[in-house]
Structures are given as structure tokens and as C-alpha cells.
mmCIF file with all atom_site columns, C-alpha atoms in Angstrom:
data_model
loop_
_atom_site.group_PDB
_atom_site.id
_atom_site.type_symbol
_atom_site.label_atom_id
_atom_site.label_alt_id
_atom_site.label_comp_id
_atom_site.label_asym_id
_atom_site.label_entity_id
_atom_site.label_seq_id
_atom_site.pdbx_PDB_ins_code
_atom_site.Cartn_x
_atom_site.Cartn_y
_atom_site.Cartn_z
_atom_site.occupancy
_atom_site.B_iso_or_equiv
_atom_site.pdbx_formal_charge
_atom_site.auth_seq_id
_atom_site.auth_comp_id
_atom_site.auth_asym_id
_atom_site.auth_atom_id
_atom_site.pdbx_PDB_model_num
ATOM 1   C CA . ASP A 1 1   ? 0.000  0.000  0.000   1.00 38.00 ? 1076 ASP A CA 1
ATOM 2   C CA . VAL A 1 2   ? 1.048  3.560  -0.664  1.00 42.00 ? 1077 VAL A CA 1
ATOM 3   C CA . ALA A 1 3   ? 0.606  6.014  2.190   1.00 44.00 ? 1078 ALA A CA 1
ATOM 4   C CA . ARG A 1 4   ? -1.671 8.968  1.565   1.00 46.00 ? 1079 ARG A CA 1
ATOM 5   C CA . SER A 1 5   ? -0.049 12.227 0.554   1.00 51.00 ? 1080 SER A CA 1
ATOM 6   C CA . LEU A 1 6   ? -0.021 15.259 2.805   1.00 51.00 ? 1081 LEU A CA 1
ATOM 7   C CA . ASP A 1 7   ? -2.650 16.811 0.542   1.00 53.00 ? 1082 ASP A CA 1
ATOM 8   C CA . ASP A 1 8   ? -5.372 14.241 1.237   1.00 51.00 ? 1083 ASP A CA 1
ATOM 9   C CA . ALA A 1 9   ? -4.513 13.219 4.778   1.00 52.00 ? 1084 ALA A CA 1
ATOM 10  C CA . GLY A 1 10  ? -6.414 14.301 7.850   1.00 63.00 ? 1085 GLY A CA 1
ATOM 11  C CA . ARG A 1 11  ? -4.460 14.604 11.083  1.00 68.00 ? 1086 ARG A CA 1
ATOM 12  C CA . ILE A 1 12  ? -0.733 14.055 10.484  1.00 67.00 ? 1087 ILE A CA 1
ATOM 13  C CA . PHE A 1 13  ? 1.910  13.170 13.060  1.00 68.00 ? 1088 PHE A CA 1
ATOM 14  C CA . SER A 1 14  ? 5.514  13.898 12.152  1.00 68.00 ? 1089 SER A CA 1
ATOM 15  C CA . PHE A 1 15  ? 8.690  12.850 13.887  1.00 65.00 ? 1090 PHE A CA 1
ATOM 16  C CA . ASP A 1 16  ? 12.174 14.222 13.726  1.00 63.00 ? 1091 ASP A CA 1
ATOM 17  C CA . THR A 1 17  ? 14.796 11.614 12.953  1.00 56.00 ? 1092 THR A CA 1
ATOM 18  C CA . GLN A 1 18  ? 15.988 11.082 16.504  1.00 55.00 ? 1093 GLN A CA 1
ATOM 19  C CA . PHE A 1 19  ? 13.913 8.007  17.203  1.00 53.00 ? 1094 PHE A CA 1
ATOM 20  C CA . GLY A 1 20  ? 13.549 6.472  20.615  1.00 53.00 ? 1095 GLY A CA 1
ATOM 21  C CA . SER A 1 21  ? 13.085 8.362  23.839  1.00 53.00 ? 1096 SER A CA 1
ATOM 22  C CA . ASN A 1 22  ? 14.469 11.583 22.289  1.00 61.00 ? 1097 ASN A CA 1
ATOM 23  C CA . ALA A 1 23  ? 12.011 11.692 19.363  1.00 66.00 ? 1098 ALA A CA 1
ATOM 24  C CA . ASN A 1 24  ? 9.995  14.877 19.025  1.00 71.00 ? 1099 ASN A CA 1
ATOM 25  C CA . VAL A 1 25  ? 6.425  14.413 17.785  1.00 72.00 ? 1100 VAL A CA 1
ATOM 26  C CA . PHE A 1 26  ? 4.559  17.195 15.963  1.00 73.00 ? 1101 PHE A CA 1
ATOM 27  C CA . VAL A 1 27  ? 0.849  17.279 15.098  1.00 74.00 ? 1102 VAL A CA 1
ATOM 28  C CA . ASN A 1 28  ? -0.076 18.806 11.700  1.00 72.00 ? 1103 ASN A CA 1
ATOM 29  C CA . MET A 1 29  ? 3.346  20.470 11.531  1.00 70.00 ? 1104 MET A CA 1
ATOM 30  C CA . ALA A 1 30  ? 6.729  19.429 10.141  1.00 70.00 ? 1105 ALA A CA 1
ATOM 31  C CA . PRO A 1 31  ? 9.930  19.579 12.168  1.00 69.00 ? 1106 PRO A CA 1
ATOM 32  C CA . THR A 1 32  ? 12.950 21.529 10.980  1.00 69.00 ? 1107 THR A CA 1
ATOM 33  C CA . LEU A 1 33  ? 14.577 19.996 7.907   1.00 71.00 ? 1108 LEU A CA 1
ATOM 34  C CA . LYS A 1 34  ? 18.214 19.287 8.741   1.00 71.00 ? 1109 LYS A CA 1
ATOM 35  C CA . SER A 1 35  ? 20.915 18.381 6.256   1.00 68.00 ? 1110 SER A CA 1
ATOM 36  C CA . THR A 1 36  ? 22.734 16.286 8.862   1.00 68.00 ? 1111 THR A CA 1
ATOM 37  C CA . GLN A 1 37  ? 19.835 13.929 9.555   1.00 68.00 ? 1112 GLN A CA 1
ATOM 38  C CA . GLN A 1 38  ? 17.434 11.772 7.633   1.00 68.00 ? 1113 GLN A CA 1
ATOM 39  C CA . PRO A 1 39  ? 14.246 13.490 6.469   1.00 70.00 ? 1114 PRO A CA 1
ATOM 40  C CA . PRO A 1 40  ? 11.425 13.555 8.998   1.00 71.00 ? 1115 PRO A CA 1
ATOM 41  C CA . SER A 1 41  ? 8.923  10.721 9.085   1.00 73.00 ? 1116 SER A CA 1
ATOM 42  C CA . ILE A 1 42  ? 5.176  11.249 9.044   1.00 74.00 ? 1117 ILE A CA 1
ATOM 43  C CA . SER A 1 43  ? 2.217  9.115  10.071  1.00 73.00 ? 1118 SER A CA 1
ATOM 44  C CA . ASP A 1 44  ? -1.528 9.315  9.601   1.00 71.00 ? 1119 ASP A CA 1
ATOM 45  C CA . GLY A 1 45  ? -1.967 7.096  12.655  1.00 72.00 ? 1120 GLY A CA 1
ATOM 46  C CA . THR A 1 46  ? -1.800 3.815  10.724  1.00 75.00 ? 1121 THR A CA 1
ATOM 47  C CA . THR A 1 47  ? 1.347  3.974  8.576   1.00 76.00 ? 1122 THR A CA 1
ATOM 48  C CA . VAL A 1 48  ? 4.719  5.690  8.951   1.00 77.00 ? 1123 VAL A CA 1
ATOM 49  C CA . ARG A 1 49  ? 6.788  6.930  6.030   1.00 80.00 ? 1124 ARG A CA 1
ATOM 50  C CA . ARG A 1 50  ? 9.527  9.436  5.232   1.00 83.00 ? 1125 ARG A CA 1
ATOM 51  C CA . LEU A 1 51  ? 8.714  12.738 3.576   1.00 86.00 ? 1126 LEU A CA 1
ATOM 52  C CA . THR A 1 52  ? 9.569  12.664 -0.125  1.00 91.00 ? 1127 THR A CA 1
ATOM 53  C CA . PRO A 1 53  ? 12.021 15.164 -1.629  1.00 93.00 ? 1128 PRO A CA 1
ATOM 54  C CA . VAL A 1 54  ? 9.079  16.939 -3.316  1.00 94.00 ? 1129 VAL A CA 1
ATOM 55  C CA . GLU A 1 55  ? 7.246  17.270 0.025   1.00 90.00 ? 1130 GLU A CA 1
ATOM 56  C CA . CYS A 1 56  ? 10.410 18.727 1.584   1.00 90.00 ? 1131 CYS A CA 1
ATOM 57  C CA . GLU A 1 57  ? 10.658 21.202 -1.315  1.00 93.00 ? 1132 GLU A CA 1
ATOM 58  C CA . ARG A 1 58  ? 7.044  22.237 -0.734  1.00 92.00 ? 1133 ARG A CA 1
ATOM 59  C CA . LEU A 1 59  ? 7.775  22.812 2.972   1.00 88.00 ? 1134 LEU A CA 1
ATOM 60  C CA . MET A 1 60  ? 10.573 25.141 1.854   1.00 92.00 ? 1135 MET A CA 1
ATOM 61  C CA . GLY A 1 61  ? 8.191  27.050 -0.428  1.00 93.00 ? 1136 GLY A CA 1
ATOM 62  C CA . TRP A 1 62  ? 10.013 25.850 -3.551  1.00 95.00 ? 1137 TRP A CA 1
ATOM 63  C CA . PRO A 1 63  ? 8.456  24.524 -6.777  1.00 95.00 ? 1138 PRO A CA 1
ATOM 64  C CA . ASP A 1 64  ? 8.104  20.753 -7.177  1.00 96.00 ? 1139 ASP A CA 1
ATOM 65  C CA . ASN A 1 65  ? 11.352 19.095 -8.299  1.00 97.00 ? 1140 ASN A CA 1
ATOM 66  C CA . HIS A 1 66  ? 13.320 22.287 -7.659  1.00 96.00 ? 1141 HIS A CA 1
ATOM 67  C CA . THR A 1 67  ? 16.308 20.206 -6.495  1.00 96.00 ? 1142 THR A CA 1
ATOM 68  C CA . LEU A 1 68  ? 15.946 17.393 -9.047  1.00 97.00 ? 1143 LEU A CA 1
ATOM 69  C CA . TYR A 1 69  ? 18.586 18.548 -11.542 1.00 97.00 ? 1144 TYR A CA 1
ATOM 70  C CA . ARG A 1 70  ? 22.187 19.597 -11.056 1.00 95.00 ? 1145 ARG A CA 1
ATOM 71  C CA . ALA A 1 71  ? 23.643 22.561 -12.937 1.00 94.00 ? 1146 ALA A CA 1
ATOM 72  C CA . ASP A 1 72  ? 25.048 20.169 -15.571 1.00 97.00 ? 1147 ASP A CA 1
ATOM 73  C CA . GLY A 1 73  ? 21.592 18.640 -16.188 1.00 96.00 ? 1148 GLY A CA 1
ATOM 74  C CA . LYS A 1 74  ? 22.232 15.349 -14.385 1.00 97.00 ? 1149 LYS A CA 1
ATOM 75  C CA . ILE A 1 75  ? 19.688 14.114 -11.847 1.00 98.00 ? 1150 ILE A CA 1
ATOM 76  C CA . ASN A 1 76  ? 20.468 14.502 -8.140  1.00 97.00 ? 1151 ASN A CA 1
ATOM 77  C CA . SER A 1 77  ? 20.064 11.567 -5.781  1.00 96.00 ? 1152 SER A CA 1
ATOM 78  C CA . ASP A 1 78  ? 17.335 11.775 -3.148  1.00 94.00 ? 1153 ASP A CA 1
ATOM 79  C CA . THR A 1 79  ? 20.096 12.060 -0.522  1.00 91.00 ? 1154 THR A CA 1
ATOM 80  C CA . ALA A 1 80  ? 21.495 15.161 -2.250  1.00 94.00 ? 1155 ALA A CA 1
ATOM 81  C CA . ARG A 1 81  ? 17.989 16.607 -2.582  1.00 94.00 ? 1156 ARG A CA 1
ATOM 82  C CA . TYR A 1 82  ? 17.262 16.116 1.135   1.00 91.00 ? 1157 TYR A CA 1
ATOM 83  C CA . LYS A 1 83  ? 20.588 17.780 1.961   1.00 91.00 ? 1158 LYS A CA 1
ATOM 84  C CA . MET A 1 84  ? 19.749 20.778 -0.261  1.00 93.00 ? 1159 MET A CA 1
ATOM 85  C CA . CYS A 1 85  ? 16.420 21.186 1.524   1.00 91.00 ? 1160 CYS A CA 1
ATOM 86  C CA . GLY A 1 86  ? 18.129 20.906 4.911   1.00 88.00 ? 1161 GLY A CA 1
ATOM 87  C CA . ASN A 1 87  ? 20.741 23.508 3.962   1.00 90.00 ? 1162 ASN A CA 1
ATOM 88  C CA . GLY A 1 88  ? 18.250 25.806 2.227   1.00 91.00 ? 1163 GLY A CA 1
ATOM 89  C CA . VAL A 1 89  ? 16.287 28.822 3.359   1.00 91.00 ? 1164 VAL A CA 1
ATOM 90  C CA . ALA A 1 90  ? 12.503 28.685 3.303   1.00 91.00 ? 1165 ALA A CA 1
ATOM 91  C CA . SER A 1 91  ? 11.498 31.095 0.540   1.00 92.00 ? 1166 SER A CA 1
ATOM 92  C CA . PRO A 1 92  ? 8.405  32.507 2.315   1.00 92.00 ? 1167 PRO A CA 1
ATOM 93  C CA . VAL A 1 93  ? 10.527 33.339 5.373   1.00 91.00 ? 1168 VAL A CA 1
ATOM 94  C CA . ALA A 1 94  ? 13.223 35.037 3.281   1.00 93.00 ? 1169 ALA A CA 1
ATOM 95  C CA . GLN A 1 95  ? 10.541 37.004 1.429   1.00 93.00 ? 1170 GLN A CA 1
ATOM 96  C CA . TRP A 1 96  ? 8.917  38.144 4.689   1.00 92.00 ? 1171 TRP A CA 1
ATOM 97  C CA . ILE A 1 97  ? 12.272 39.301 6.099   1.00 92.00 ? 1172 ILE A CA 1
ATOM 98  C CA . ALA A 1 98  ? 13.065 41.211 2.885   1.00 92.00 ? 1173 ALA A CA 1
ATOM 99  C CA . GLU A 1 99  ? 9.632  42.887 2.960   1.00 92.00 ? 1174 GLU A CA 1
ATOM 100 C CA . GLN A 1 100 ? 10.156 43.979 6.577   1.00 90.00 ? 1175 GLN A CA 1
ATOM 101 C CA . ILE A 1 101 ? 13.572 45.442 5.733   1.00 90.00 ? 1176 ILE A CA 1
ATOM 102 C CA . ASN A 1 102 ? 12.101 47.190 2.699   1.00 89.00 ? 1177 ASN A CA 1
ATOM 103 C CA . ARG A 1 103 ? 9.222  48.599 4.769   1.00 87.00 ? 1178 ARG A CA 1
ATOM 104 C CA . ALA A 1 104 ? 11.604 49.865 7.464   1.00 84.00 ? 1179 ALA A CA 1
ATOM 105 C CA . ASP A 1 105 ? 13.884 51.362 4.813   1.00 81.00 ? 1180 ASP A CA 1
ATOM 106 C CA . ARG A 1 106 ? 10.972 53.324 3.315   1.00 79.00 ? 1181 ARG A CA 1
ATOM 107 C CA . ARG A 1 107 ? 9.730  54.897 6.532   1.00 72.00 ? 1182 ARG A CA 1
ATOM 108 C CA . PRO A 1 108 ? 10.604 58.562 6.996   1.00 70.00 ? 1183 PRO A CA 1
ATOM 109 C CA . MET A 1 109 ? 13.666 59.278 9.077   1.00 64.00 ? 1184 MET A CA 1
ATOM 110 C CA . GLU A 1 110 ? 12.905 60.757 12.466  1.00 68.00 ? 1185 GLU A CA 1
ATOM 111 C CA . GLU A 1 111 ? 15.098 63.151 14.368  1.00 66.00 ? 1186 GLU A CA 1
ATOM 112 C CA . GLY A 1 112 ? 17.894 61.231 16.005  1.00 61.00 ? 1187 GLY A CA 1
ATOM 113 C CA . ASP A 1 113 ? 17.673 58.185 13.708  1.00 62.00 ? 1188 ASP A CA 1
ATOM 114 C CA . GLY A 1 114 ? 21.108 56.781 13.024  1.00 63.00 ? 1189 GLY A CA 1
ATOM 115 C CA . GLN A 1 115 ? 22.745 58.867 15.753  1.00 64.00 ? 1190 GLN A CA 1
ATOM 116 C CA . PRO A 1 116 ? 24.515 57.313 18.757  1.00 60.00 ? 1191 PRO A CA 1
ATOM 117 C CA . ILE A 1 117 ? 22.532 57.376 21.973  1.00 58.00 ? 1192 ILE A CA 1
ATOM 118 C CA . GLU A 1 118 ? 24.142 59.459 24.721  1.00 64.00 ? 1193 GLU A CA 1
ATOM 119 C CA . ALA A 1 119 ? 24.771 57.418 27.844  1.00 56.00 ? 1194 ALA A CA 1
#
């Protein structure tokens, strides 16, 4: 049997890759993707499986198969794709930070902005 995808599943449990007594369990949320560990596992309560590279890319806010091809056109292994996701920056987070910087940069300067504070 093939486990249901995240799209059609109800309540999802996810686990970081430190199994045993140190495992962290998340409900309807994915743990941090780490390049130094295996991808997180998920469960719908009946089956347990690893997240696929495409699901990890989606968690990062990237298009499907964003990490599939190398610069020379060859196909990356799943291991390399998981590592790229673990080393990457989530695009929505980077966009939000850039928007906040841009908003702050556009606000009018007030008297004393940029000047050292007298102790």
C-alpha cells in the first residue's frame, strides 16, 4: 500500500529523525529539515513513512522538483535533494524578512535616527 499524501490526509503526526526516547512528535506540523539527519517521518496514525524530496521542497516554499537537476543537467540523488532542503532557506521566510527590511527602509527618518545614543 502507498501512504496517503499530505494533501489528502487528515491529522498528520511527524517525527524528527531522533527516534527512541528523544524523538519529538509534531501534530499537523513538520519539524525543521536538517541536512545532517534523515528526512522527517510522518504518520496518519496507521502507517509511517519518510517525507519525499518533493514534500520537503514544498515545505521550503520551492516549486516541485526544484532540487531534481544539477547545474550540468544530471539528476540529483534523493540524498542530495534532502541535503539541499536541509541547507536551504525557506522562501516565504526570506521574502517576509526582505519585505520587513524594505518597509523599514521606506519609513521617513525621524530626528535622532542613526545617531549614537548618549549614555
